[in-house]
Steps between C-alpha positions, in 0.01 A plus 500: 500500500447365851719216643378199703604528867755244627327237707812419707876460489711190576642680805156555655410134442814386684415725794146358517633145494752578777225654713276197451785265592571696818136486607492125431811441713342692787172312484633147451588347842862398541586154629574509872859439607512234769645624827786295647398260773602601852690239700546560872850404613677495834825388663573410861870471581584219742878539516801652326745212506811692393635819347798414279696814411774307322262339250253789475206296626269431791287197583145544626216272607146631443137417427347635178133485403273607214126560496297581191269379223542150364747455215655207319846548650507595867719802586667270751633294209582802282673746732875557494740663745693781336879451516455193715454127503265280698691252715193312623120508506283352775147498644328572168132592545244545220126542555191694400367751753133552586484810276614296200858630492795268465745499791853360474790520746830334578815534705811597304871499578684718250842653438479850354789691347563863589772749413595634841613856557812441713637854513438517877605142580507390782246767603282409202122456496316323220151454357399138440256494208273210411342572160262266320332515160240298315706333227186383318292818454618855434353814657229532233349173623596473868604747769599443861314654794667489845344332803605744777292338774670162478853569375794576728796335672547283805613706803766236571686553171867507604825508302833485682653847507193670351172649612216437254264796520188613319287340232422716198318398185412650166354408162708590194438461130829387353584573139688247288632624167404178326203273447742205482369413155149422626266718292202377702635699796555825313543609140773745601849449637388594853305316768387597849466266796349566840758458777440459874797612712561446872788684670665410831762729655819336631697722737839430658487423869747722690864565412643162599530402135735791433724401791518143370588620151751771594651361822804343332567821307478715812739270686744517207494881515557489877799270453649726233466796737714314755795524258549863606588378852776260389854636498656540155800291600257205518447532128389146427216485758382848406474424129347161573220662702392724211539233233316245714215746552483555125469127429240460776292780347531340155377167640208676666416668171484163323268366770268800459492474120411130521169597664388745230424488128709688247374857473628796301492748788671538837304384803543655842710197594720554193560858610592375848743251345660772287537720808656225711742393228594863443568555870713185522700615197541839668636324808742308280616823335551654844703196604726524195549875554585451868749223420664718235544785747643256755758362255596857407572570866217751536369360827312813605314512168391135505379533861302810404352317201397202715335726759308689233397175332384346829262794555394597148450144369204403728344846478512496121360148490202576725414819312505321164328190640200688639487700179461174307245322720280794596 
């Protein structure tokens, strides 16, 4: 007896349906994703008022402007300075250009916080960064575009003790690992914002700063060296010279530390302080040893020790000193 052929299996029907769905997805046009609006931004630095190493900050005066399509909230009202605060705003300009774009500009005085790298202080150089973001729209809706023809810095920018060189800029997309609870910004725990960054380079002017910082320490070491030329029988003046030099160096150290923030590494100045204090202590040890030999009646030995100390002490100091500051 013949059997009726099978017209189809459930598996073949599923495959046909999947194929039809795939063709439909290819043919049906997808909704276009709106591109973020481009906002042209620029900064012109008028002056760097101060560089404050102690408080990890610098104060800068600059013009900032935005140019782009019209929107409800102007970028001039929505931008924020990263790690900084606006001290004052002046000369606010808002208008519509002939091409229909909105233009907004103003003069800003701001204090911006930076974590300085002070390992080479006082031969340190630093980058002064001015970074701004649009606090209203994330990078899916607004991105910055630099204005290289108009941005820059005034050639008369001067900071006492520093040379302000160069003017670099870049556009970053900064990632924040939060949407700050606003699901209209993003439905994930991450948001991206366009960031415009301007970098000025502050370089130390000459070596005068080092002499001002270390002068008291160097004098204290010189005074402690003089102890080797005082006769052991003048015990009180000889000990007083070394002890006085030690206290002078300690006072100089306090003055240096008052100019810098607390850091968890040794700066070049710290290394110089350690060297100077160590040499003064070495002079004090030599003084005590020479006095001990004198009281024991070993005159030839204490004279020999003083002569060796008078020669070796400065040589050792200069070798170690140039090893530290090179």
